[in-house]
Tab-separated table of C-alpha atoms and ligand atoms in Angstrom:
chain	number	residue	atom	x	y	z
M	1	UNK	CA	120.940	78.717	89.447
M	2	UNK	CA	117.381	80.058	89.209
M	3	UNK	CA	114.292	78.265	90.542
M	4	UNK	CA	111.600	77.434	87.994
M	5	UNK	CA	109.170	74.926	89.411
M	6	UNK	CA	105.581	74.302	90.375
M	7	UNK	CA	105.400	72.342	93.616
M	8	UNK	CA	102.909	71.177	96.229
M	9	UNK	CA	103.568	70.820	99.926
M	10	UNK	CA	102.247	68.583	102.673
M	11	UNK	CA	99.565	69.885	104.994
M	12	UNK	CA	99.831	72.847	107.320
M	13	UNK	CA	101.189	71.789	110.708
M	14	UNK	CA	98.906	73.950	112.866
M	15	UNK	CA	95.772	72.822	111.017
M	16	UNK	CA	96.880	69.160	111.070
M	17	UNK	CA	97.173	69.083	114.887
M	18	UNK	CA	93.721	70.593	115.248
M	19	UNK	CA	92.174	68.242	112.671
M	20	UNK	CA	93.445	65.173	114.526
M	21	UNK	CA	92.366	66.436	117.935
M	22	UNK	CA	88.881	67.447	116.841
M	23	UNK	CA	88.456	64.165	114.932
M	24	UNK	CA	89.424	62.336	118.134
M	25	UNK	CA	86.433	63.750	120.023
M	26	UNK	CA	83.953	63.838	117.163
M	27	UNK	CA	82.669	60.261	117.402
M	28	UNK	CA	82.791	57.900	114.405
M	29	UNK	CA	85.198	57.923	111.478
M	30	UNK	CA	87.016	60.894	109.982
M	31	UNK	CA	89.183	60.818	106.862
M	32	UNK	CA	91.938	63.443	106.682
M	33	UNK	CA	93.874	64.034	103.460
M	34	UNK	CA	97.313	65.659	103.235
M	35	UNK	CA	98.066	65.651	106.963
M	36	UNK	CA	101.439	67.184	107.862
M	37	UNK	CA	103.964	64.337	107.957
M	38	UNK	CA	106.306	65.714	110.614
M	39	UNK	CA	107.664	64.470	113.948
M	40	UNK	CA	105.456	67.009	115.767
M	41	UNK	CA	102.380	65.443	114.170
M	42	UNK	CA	103.628	61.981	115.044
M	43	UNK	CA	103.710	63.127	118.684
M	44	UNK	CA	100.045	64.119	118.462
M	45	UNK	CA	99.173	60.813	116.759
M	46	UNK	CA	101.032	58.766	119.413
M	47	UNK	CA	99.409	60.661	122.304
M	48	UNK	CA	95.908	60.278	120.844
M	49	UNK	CA	96.504	56.564	120.213
M	50	UNK	CA	97.502	56.206	123.874
M	51	UNK	CA	94.101	57.753	124.719
M	52	UNK	CA	92.287	55.035	122.764
M	53	UNK	CA	91.970	56.710	119.352
M	54	UNK	CA	92.402	54.484	116.314
M	55	UNK	CA	94.522	56.162	113.650
M	56	UNK	CA	95.474	54.406	110.417
M	57	UNK	CA	97.146	55.646	107.261
M	58	UNK	CA	96.054	54.559	103.804
M	59	UNK	CA	98.169	56.182	101.065
M	60	UNK	CA	97.647	59.948	101.538
M	61	UNK	CA	94.650	59.615	103.854
M	62	UNK	CA	94.592	59.216	107.626
M	63	UNK	CA	91.545	57.456	109.027
M	64	UNK	CA	90.618	58.366	112.580
M	65	UNK	CA	88.157	56.254	114.507
M	66	UNK	CA	87.089	57.351	117.930
M	67	UNK	CA	84.054	57.295	120.186
M	68	UNK	CA	85.316	58.676	123.438
M	69	UNK	CA	88.795	59.117	124.859
M	70	UNK	CA	90.134	56.885	127.629
M	71	UNK	CA	92.733	57.501	130.340
M	72	UNK	CA	96.175	56.637	128.906
M	73	UNK	CA	98.106	53.976	130.789
M	74	UNK	CA	101.422	55.677	129.980
M	75	UNK	CA	102.641	59.280	130.290
M	76	UNK	CA	102.029	61.156	127.045
M	77	UNK	CA	105.269	62.113	125.301
M	78	UNK	CA	104.724	65.313	123.300
M	79	UNK	CA	108.298	65.363	121.975
M	80	UNK	CA	109.325	68.827	120.788
M	81	UNK	CA	105.774	69.948	120.059
M	82	UNK	CA	104.336	72.953	121.896
M	83	UNK	CA	101.097	72.672	119.944
M	84	UNK	CA	100.682	69.034	121.008
M	85	UNK	CA	101.191	69.588	124.735
M	86	UNK	CA	99.230	72.828	125.009
M	87	UNK	CA	96.236	71.911	122.841
M	88	UNK	CA	96.056	68.355	124.118
M	89	UNK	CA	95.987	69.517	127.739
M	90	UNK	CA	92.860	71.549	126.962
M	91	UNK	CA	91.268	68.806	124.873
M	92	UNK	CA	91.836	66.133	127.551
M	93	UNK	CA	90.661	68.402	130.388
M	94	UNK	CA	87.406	68.941	128.486
M	95	UNK	CA	86.949	65.174	128.155
M	96	UNK	CA	87.626	64.555	131.905
M	97	UNK	CA	90.728	62.510	131.116
M	98	UNK	CA	93.470	61.769	133.655
M	99	UNK	CA	96.933	61.916	132.129
M	100	UNK	CA	100.430	63.257	132.476
M	101	UNK	CA	102.089	65.034	129.576
M	102	UNK	CA	105.752	65.771	129.039
M	103	UNK	CA	108.244	66.416	126.251
M	104	UNK	CA	111.884	66.841	125.339
M	105	UNK	CA	114.323	69.203	127.083
M	106	UNK	CA	113.422	72.143	124.804
M	107	UNK	CA	109.685	71.714	125.356
M	108	UNK	CA	110.107	71.378	129.124
M	109	UNK	CA	111.847	74.774	129.223
M	110	UNK	CA	108.888	76.506	127.582
M	111	UNK	CA	106.155	78.235	129.620
M	112	UNK	CA	103.185	76.019	130.435
M	113	UNK	CA	101.559	78.235	133.100
M	114	UNK	CA	100.033	80.176	130.238
M	115	UNK	CA	97.711	77.209	129.566
M	116	UNK	CA	97.490	75.733	133.062
M	117	UNK	CA	96.297	78.992	134.692
M	118	UNK	CA	93.289	79.648	132.439
M	119	UNK	CA	92.379	75.934	132.309
M	120	UNK	CA	92.372	75.795	136.123
M	121	UNK	CA	90.060	78.812	136.229
M	122	UNK	CA	87.735	76.913	133.890
M	123	UNK	CA	87.634	73.932	136.268
M	124	UNK	CA	90.540	71.801	135.059
M	125	UNK	CA	92.344	69.826	137.711
M	126	UNK	CA	95.760	70.497	136.203
M	127	UNK	CA	99.255	71.172	137.487
M	128	UNK	CA	102.623	71.891	135.951
M	129	UNK	CA	105.266	70.420	138.243
M	130	UNK	CA	108.459	68.346	137.954
M	131	UNK	CA	108.694	68.787	134.213
M	132	UNK	CA	105.275	67.414	133.445
M	133	UNK	CA	101.666	68.491	133.262
M	134	UNK	CA	99.493	66.350	135.499
M	135	UNK	CA	95.803	66.261	134.688
M	136	UNK	CA	93.325	64.736	137.122
M	137	UNK	CA	89.614	64.336	136.465
M	138	UNK	CA	88.359	67.780	135.497
M	139	UNK	CA	84.934	69.359	135.130
M	140	UNK	CA	84.998	72.321	132.812
M	141	UNK	CA	82.171	74.477	134.015
M	142	UNK	CA	81.938	77.215	131.391
M	143	UNK	CA	81.699	80.941	132.152
M	144	UNK	CA	83.978	83.827	131.351
M	145	UNK	CA	87.688	83.452	130.773
M	146	UNK	CA	90.483	85.760	129.634
M	147	UNK	CA	93.508	84.858	127.510
M	148	UNK	CA	96.059	87.547	128.351
M	149	UNK	CA	98.764	86.141	126.037
M	150	UNK	CA	99.148	86.599	122.292
M	151	UNK	CA	99.351	82.831	121.914
M	152	UNK	CA	97.050	80.941	119.543
M	153	UNK	CA	98.071	77.757	121.340
M	154	UNK	CA	96.619	79.094	124.598
M	155	UNK	CA	93.464	80.316	122.856
M	156	UNK	CA	93.019	76.928	121.184
M	157	UNK	CA	93.631	75.009	124.397
M	158	UNK	CA	90.858	77.006	126.083
M	159	UNK	CA	88.473	76.462	123.142
M	160	UNK	CA	89.125	72.703	123.045
M	161	UNK	CA	88.510	72.428	126.798
M	162	UNK	CA	85.351	74.540	126.489
M	163	UNK	CA	83.917	72.201	123.831
M	164	UNK	CA	83.637	69.521	126.504
M	165	UNK	CA	82.326	71.873	129.202
M	166	UNK	CA	79.058	71.913	131.142
M	167	UNK	CA	77.900	75.276	129.807
M	168	UNK	CA	78.909	78.061	127.423
M	169	UNK	CA	82.365	79.621	127.740
M	170	UNK	CA	82.994	83.216	126.742
M	171	UNK	CA	86.643	83.771	125.960
M	172	UNK	CA	87.993	87.309	125.783
M	173	UNK	CA	91.310	88.098	124.196
M	174	UNK	CA	92.806	91.197	122.737
M	175	UNK	CA	95.127	89.753	120.106
M	176	UNK	CA	94.284	88.557	116.634
M	177	UNK	CA	96.157	85.274	116.384
M	178	UNK	CA	95.801	82.357	113.980
M	179	UNK	CA	92.165	81.284	114.009
M	180	UNK	CA	92.275	77.717	112.653
M	181	UNK	CA	90.509	76.204	115.671
M	182	UNK	CA	87.611	78.640	115.375
M	183	UNK	CA	87.348	78.153	111.611
M	184	UNK	CA	87.424	74.358	111.827
M	185	UNK	CA	84.792	74.142	114.556
M	186	UNK	CA	82.567	76.657	112.814
M	187	UNK	CA	82.874	74.796	109.482
M	188	UNK	CA	81.535	71.567	110.994
M	189	UNK	CA	79.075	73.061	113.460
M	190	UNK	CA	78.466	76.824	113.179
M	191	UNK	CA	76.367	76.727	116.361
M	192	UNK	CA	79.356	75.614	118.449
M	193	UNK	CA	81.354	78.801	118.166
M	194	UNK	CA	80.790	82.504	117.520
M	195	UNK	CA	83.607	85.030	117.194
M	196	UNK	CA	82.740	88.686	117.656
M	197	UNK	CA	85.464	91.334	117.946
M	198	UNK	CA	87.474	90.196	120.964
M	199	UNK	CA	84.945	87.672	122.268
M	200	UNK	CA	84.670	84.012	121.341
M	201	UNK	CA	81.631	82.086	122.604
M	202	UNK	CA	81.956	78.308	122.700
M	203	UNK	CA	78.894	76.105	123.156
M	204	UNK	CA	79.731	72.542	124.261
M	205	UNK	CA	78.886	70.161	121.439
M	206	UNK	CA	79.949	67.305	119.190
M	207	UNK	CA	81.121	68.313	115.740
M	208	UNK	CA	80.395	65.506	113.296
M	209	UNK	CA	83.549	65.786	111.223
M	210	UNK	CA	83.728	63.108	108.532
M	211	UNK	CA	86.265	64.327	106.018
M	212	UNK	CA	88.833	67.049	105.642
M	213	UNK	CA	91.723	68.038	103.391
M	214	UNK	CA	94.597	70.031	104.862
M	215	UNK	CA	95.973	72.879	102.685
M	216	UNK	CA	99.704	73.118	101.907
M	217	UNK	CA	101.739	74.599	104.735
M	218	UNK	CA	102.453	78.323	104.328
M	219	UNK	CA	105.261	78.120	106.920
M	220	UNK	CA	107.030	75.407	104.905
M	221	UNK	CA	106.409	77.461	101.749
M	222	UNK	CA	108.088	80.514	103.296
M	223	UNK	CA	111.572	79.000	102.869
M	224	UNK	CA	111.083	78.546	99.118
M	225	UNK	CA	109.370	81.915	98.727
M	226	UNK	CA	112.405	83.559	100.357
M	227	UNK	CA	114.819	81.523	98.239
M	228	UNK	CA	113.072	82.584	95.000
M	229	UNK	CA	112.948	86.254	96.096
M	230	UNK	CA	116.731	86.164	96.591
M	231	UNK	CA	117.643	84.277	93.400
M	232	UNK	CA	117.735	86.225	90.095
M	233	UNK	CA	115.670	84.658	87.297
M	234	UNK	CA	113.461	82.578	89.615
M	235	UNK	CA	109.824	81.963	88.829
M	236	UNK	CA	108.056	79.415	91.047
M	237	UNK	CA	104.509	78.392	91.914
M	238	UNK	CA	103.470	76.822	95.219
M	239	UNK	CA	100.104	75.225	94.677
M	240	UNK	CA	97.186	74.845	97.083
M	241	UNK	CA	98.803	76.792	99.927
M	242	UNK	CA	97.047	78.093	103.030
M	243	UNK	CA	96.554	81.861	102.683
M	244	UNK	CA	94.768	82.562	105.953
M	245	UNK	CA	95.298	86.314	106.660
M	246	UNK	CA	96.676	85.498	110.132
M	247	UNK	CA	99.435	83.438	108.495
M	248	UNK	CA	100.586	85.439	105.461
M	249	UNK	CA	102.345	88.288	107.230
M	250	UNK	CA	105.609	87.085	105.690
M	251	UNK	CA	104.220	87.473	102.157
M	252	UNK	CA	102.900	90.957	103.006
M	253	UNK	CA	106.314	91.982	104.383
M	254	UNK	CA	108.143	90.694	101.291
M	255	UNK	CA	105.703	92.536	99.015
M	256	UNK	CA	106.307	95.739	100.970
M	257	UNK	CA	110.033	95.094	100.431
M	258	UNK	CA	109.372	95.045	96.664
M	259	UNK	CA	108.914	91.324	95.965
M	260	UNK	CA	106.790	90.138	93.052
M	261	UNK	CA	104.385	87.688	94.748
M	262	UNK	CA	100.871	87.062	93.491
M	263	UNK	CA	98.191	84.625	94.553
M	264	UNK	CA	95.601	83.159	92.199
M	265	UNK	CA	93.121	80.313	92.083
M	266	UNK	CA	91.839	81.416	95.494
M	267	UNK	CA	89.253	79.138	97.092
M	268	UNK	CA	87.805	78.391	100.480
M	269	UNK	CA	88.382	74.735	101.359
M	270	UNK	CA	87.018	73.301	104.588
M	271	UNK	CA	86.697	76.807	105.997
M	272	UNK	CA	90.252	77.950	105.187
M	273	UNK	CA	91.379	80.173	102.277
M	274	UNK	CA	93.863	78.511	99.909
M	275	UNK	CA	95.514	79.583	96.671
M	276	UNK	CA	98.480	79.213	94.329
M	277	UNK	CA	101.391	81.436	95.335
M	278	UNK	CA	103.528	82.726	92.415
M	279	UNK	CA	106.954	84.167	93.194
M	280	UNK	CA	109.001	85.890	90.466
M	281	UNK	CA	112.401	87.365	91.220
M	282	UNK	CA	112.232	91.134	90.674
M	283	UNK	CA	115.293	92.855	92.083
M	284	UNK	CA	117.210	93.096	95.341
M	285	UNK	CA	114.635	93.827	98.060
M	286	UNK	CA	114.546	96.916	100.259
M	287	UNK	CA	114.372	96.569	104.035
M	288	UNK	CA	111.405	97.948	105.968
M	289	UNK	CA	110.128	98.435	109.506
M	290	UNK	CA	108.061	95.493	110.774
M	291	UNK	CA	105.948	96.510	113.752
M	292	UNK	CA	105.031	94.193	116.652
M	293	UNK	CA	101.416	93.968	115.482
M	294	UNK	CA	102.509	92.489	112.136
M	295	UNK	CA	104.904	89.996	113.765
M	296	UNK	CA	101.918	87.976	115.035
M	297	UNK	CA	100.980	87.114	111.434
M	298	UNK	CA	104.483	85.759	110.705
M	299	UNK	CA	105.618	84.623	114.137
M	300	UNK	CA	107.232	81.435	112.780
M	301	UNK	CA	108.718	83.169	109.735
M	302	UNK	CA	110.953	85.685	111.552
M	303	UNK	CA	114.092	83.484	111.182
M	304	UNK	CA	113.759	83.306	107.376
M	305	UNK	CA	112.680	86.969	107.176
M	306	UNK	CA	115.907	87.861	109.015
M	307	UNK	CA	117.938	85.984	106.399
M	308	UNK	CA	116.171	87.917	103.627
M	309	UNK	CA	116.757	91.180	105.520
M	310	UNK	CA	120.472	90.432	105.926
M	311	UNK	CA	120.732	90.229	102.111
M	312	UNK	CA	118.517	93.210	101.217
M	313	UNK	CA	119.189	96.944	100.835
M	314	UNK	CA	118.976	99.294	103.822
M	315	UNK	CA	118.140	98.610	107.448
M	316	UNK	CA	115.398	96.254	108.627
M	317	UNK	CA	113.825	96.656	112.036
M	318	UNK	CA	111.628	93.902	113.419
M	319	UNK	CA	109.853	94.842	116.629
M	320	UNK	CA	108.131	93.094	119.521
M	321	UNK	CA	109.945	89.761	119.462
M	322	UNK	CA	109.469	88.742	123.118
M	323	UNK	CA	107.417	85.649	122.129
M	324	UNK	CA	110.261	84.474	119.885
M	325	UNK	CA	112.398	83.945	122.962
M	326	UNK	CA	109.892	81.295	124.122
M	327	UNK	CA	109.866	79.101	121.012
M	328	UNK	CA	111.717	75.807	120.366
M	329	UNK	CA	114.851	77.870	121.079
M	330	UNK	CA	115.416	81.492	121.998
M	331	UNK	CA	115.063	82.505	118.356
M	332	UNK	CA	116.194	86.101	118.917
M	333	UNK	CA	119.491	84.770	120.269
M	334	UNK	CA	119.746	82.131	117.519
M	335	UNK	CA	119.137	84.698	114.759
M	336	UNK	CA	121.412	87.407	116.142
M	337	UNK	CA	124.332	85.151	117.109
M	338	UNK	CA	124.348	83.230	113.815
M	339	UNK	CA	123.879	86.247	111.561
M	340	UNK	CA	126.647	88.069	113.458
M	341	UNK	CA	128.894	85.056	112.899
M	342	UNK	CA	128.078	85.295	109.170
M	343	UNK	CA	129.332	88.868	109.111
M	344	UNK	CA	125.985	90.604	109.301
M	345	UNK	CA	125.503	93.874	111.179
M	346	UNK	CA	122.639	92.893	113.509
M	347	UNK	CA	121.678	94.291	116.900
M	348	UNK	CA	119.054	93.482	119.482
M	349	UNK	CA	117.570	96.038	121.782
M	350	UNK	CA	114.609	95.427	124.043
M	351	UNK	CA	112.993	92.650	121.938
M	352	UNK	CA	113.582	94.544	118.678
M	353	UNK	CA	116.208	93.620	116.117
M	354	UNK	CA	117.898	95.828	113.524
M	355	UNK	CA	119.645	94.242	110.557
M	356	UNK	CA	121.768	96.191	108.092
M	357	UNK	CA	121.569	94.387	104.764
M	358	UNK	CA	124.595	93.502	102.656
M	359	UNK	CA	125.235	91.691	99.374
M	360	UNK	CA	126.823	88.518	100.768
M	361	UNK	CA	127.038	86.594	103.976
M	362	UNK	CA	130.113	84.628	105.004
M	363	UNK	CA	130.818	81.012	105.775
M	364	UNK	CA	130.764	79.878	109.367
M	365	UNK	CA	129.555	77.149	111.671
M	366	UNK	CA	125.875	77.599	112.451
M	367	UNK	CA	124.466	76.697	115.834
M	368	UNK	CA	120.903	75.651	115.063
M	369	UNK	CA	120.082	75.308	118.779
M	370	UNK	CA	118.366	72.111	117.520
M	371	UNK	CA	115.520	74.334	116.325
M	372	UNK	CA	113.954	73.248	113.010
M	373	UNK	CA	113.066	76.737	111.797
M	374	UNK	CA	116.529	78.114	112.593
M	375	UNK	CA	118.107	75.164	110.739
M	376	UNK	CA	115.944	75.663	107.608
M	377	UNK	CA	116.371	79.457	107.580
M	378	UNK	CA	120.158	79.225	107.793
M	379	UNK	CA	120.272	76.373	105.290
M	380	UNK	CA	118.604	78.733	102.786
M	381	UNK	CA	121.011	81.468	103.972
M	382	UNK	CA	123.940	79.179	103.201
M	383	UNK	CA	123.175	79.468	99.454
M	384	UNK	CA	124.064	83.157	99.713
M	385	UNK	CA	127.216	82.744	101.795
M	386	UNK	CA	130.660	82.592	100.307
M	387	UNK	CA	132.104	79.081	100.623
M	388	UNK	CA	130.504	76.306	102.614
M	389	UNK	CA	128.589	76.643	105.820
M	390	UNK	CA	128.217	73.917	108.400
M	391	UNK	CA	125.029	73.510	110.409
M	392	UNK	CA	125.482	71.537	113.626
M	393	UNK	CA	122.101	69.790	113.401
M	394	UNK	CA	119.926	69.297	110.334
M	395	UNK	CA	118.070	66.295	111.757
M	396	UNK	CA	115.867	68.672	113.764
M	397	UNK	CA	114.247	69.798	110.484
M	398	UNK	CA	112.114	66.628	110.693
M	399	UNK	CA	110.198	68.257	113.545
M	400	UNK	CA	108.131	70.182	111.005
M	401	UNK	CA	109.365	69.414	107.480
M	402	UNK	CA	110.883	65.942	106.920
M	403	UNK	CA	110.805	66.365	103.131
M	404	UNK	CA	112.528	69.788	103.182
M	405	UNK	CA	115.600	68.546	101.276
M	406	UNK	CA	113.500	66.561	98.801
M	407	UNK	CA	111.360	69.623	98.019
M	408	UNK	CA	114.460	71.788	97.799
M	409	UNK	CA	115.922	69.413	95.196
M	410	UNK	CA	112.603	69.406	93.347
M	411	UNK	CA	112.528	73.196	93.178
M	412	UNK	CA	116.226	73.491	92.234
M	413	UNK	CA	116.089	70.833	89.512
K	501	LIG	C1	100.913	77.655	116.759
K	501	LIG	C2	100.943	78.912	117.274
K	501	LIG	C3	102.171	79.700	117.425
K	501	LIG	C4	103.278	79.167	116.528
K	501	LIG	C5	103.406	77.664	116.615
K	501	LIG	C6	102.112	76.993	116.225
K	501	LIG	C7	99.621	76.943	116.716
K	501	LIG	O1	102.600	79.616	118.760
K	501	LIG	O2	104.502	79.768	116.870
K	501	LIG	O3	104.439	77.221	115.759
K	501	LIG	O4	99.529	75.920	116.022
K	501	LIG	O5	98.684	77.415	117.375
K	501	LIG	P1	101.981	80.567	119.907
K	501	LIG	O6	100.544	80.374	119.867
K	501	LIG	O7	102.565	80.126	121.195
K	501	LIG	O8	102.414	81.947	119.513
């Protein structure tokens, strides 16, 4: 069966979290269209509501009403969402809020010192103990701060805290990671933030956001892009998709592998580049070397890229995957163990993986490690496996993409 459809997707998850959080401290009413509809976003909505923010949904628009945040009377449950707990900790510290934040077993295993340490240096009264982050009244003073990690979540947490600071913060970091926080702030108040080479200067201020529309999620799109690249005769269009350069590393890699992917109708909407992504099946793809530097622009797409690699010609090497071991599951382990079980020749060495492509994969039981992106990647992989595959948990897909199966049906129809 070939794929022949034009589809639209719900809003980008990373941008949706940021839109809600910035709306919560903007003062007044903000209308957000096409917010991501996932469990992770629901965690952010629930936490913000507990801090006194009014959030209503009217058809496809969320209406956020907020003057100032208040101390929540309950611990804030961030569920499975790393973006919620890390960004919210910064946001709340900047607003002098007292709160405790926690999440599910997977989230509680993930490193939180990477946000607590810089926030403390900025003046946050924050601790990470007994499986929760405890925030006491903080006074963010401003000054110079370094983000030594390649994490956009850490960068964004620092920026959100700095917005509520006493004076300017100058953030230095040496990685180019997704820049949605910077773009969104700059779109609504260019004087609040300046990015120059490796330095970001944040001037405490209110933003005055009143409306926003979130572009279609490029990470959700990646599963269908991969599916079309692997299925002879396919010709699909994904409309109004985020094409931020820091997020389209997956498309660049597929093009280097020989895929026919073009983007037209490019526009800048609310500070972010969007466009229609056309994918036409060309031929079996050829594996390439993906260097660590490029991984940052497709950090969430490595599971689905590995599936494509396992079905392409030649040997794929994907380097510098240490951060993948710190995601919702250890994704290097999840990819290697499941692909091995499907008969693929895959090896890991020192945070690099090598995959020797073959024409088919084989049926097996897949351990999703309850990780949404592993589940979706292997679900797509199952279409190229002989016989039926069984995934132990498909419910976890709701974490980022509750309408995954609906969209899959739409594109296969
Ligand atoms: C995200 C950043 C990335 C990504 C995550 C969402 C964000 O994490 O993996 O899914 O919204 O900032 P890191 O910043 O930890 O790499």
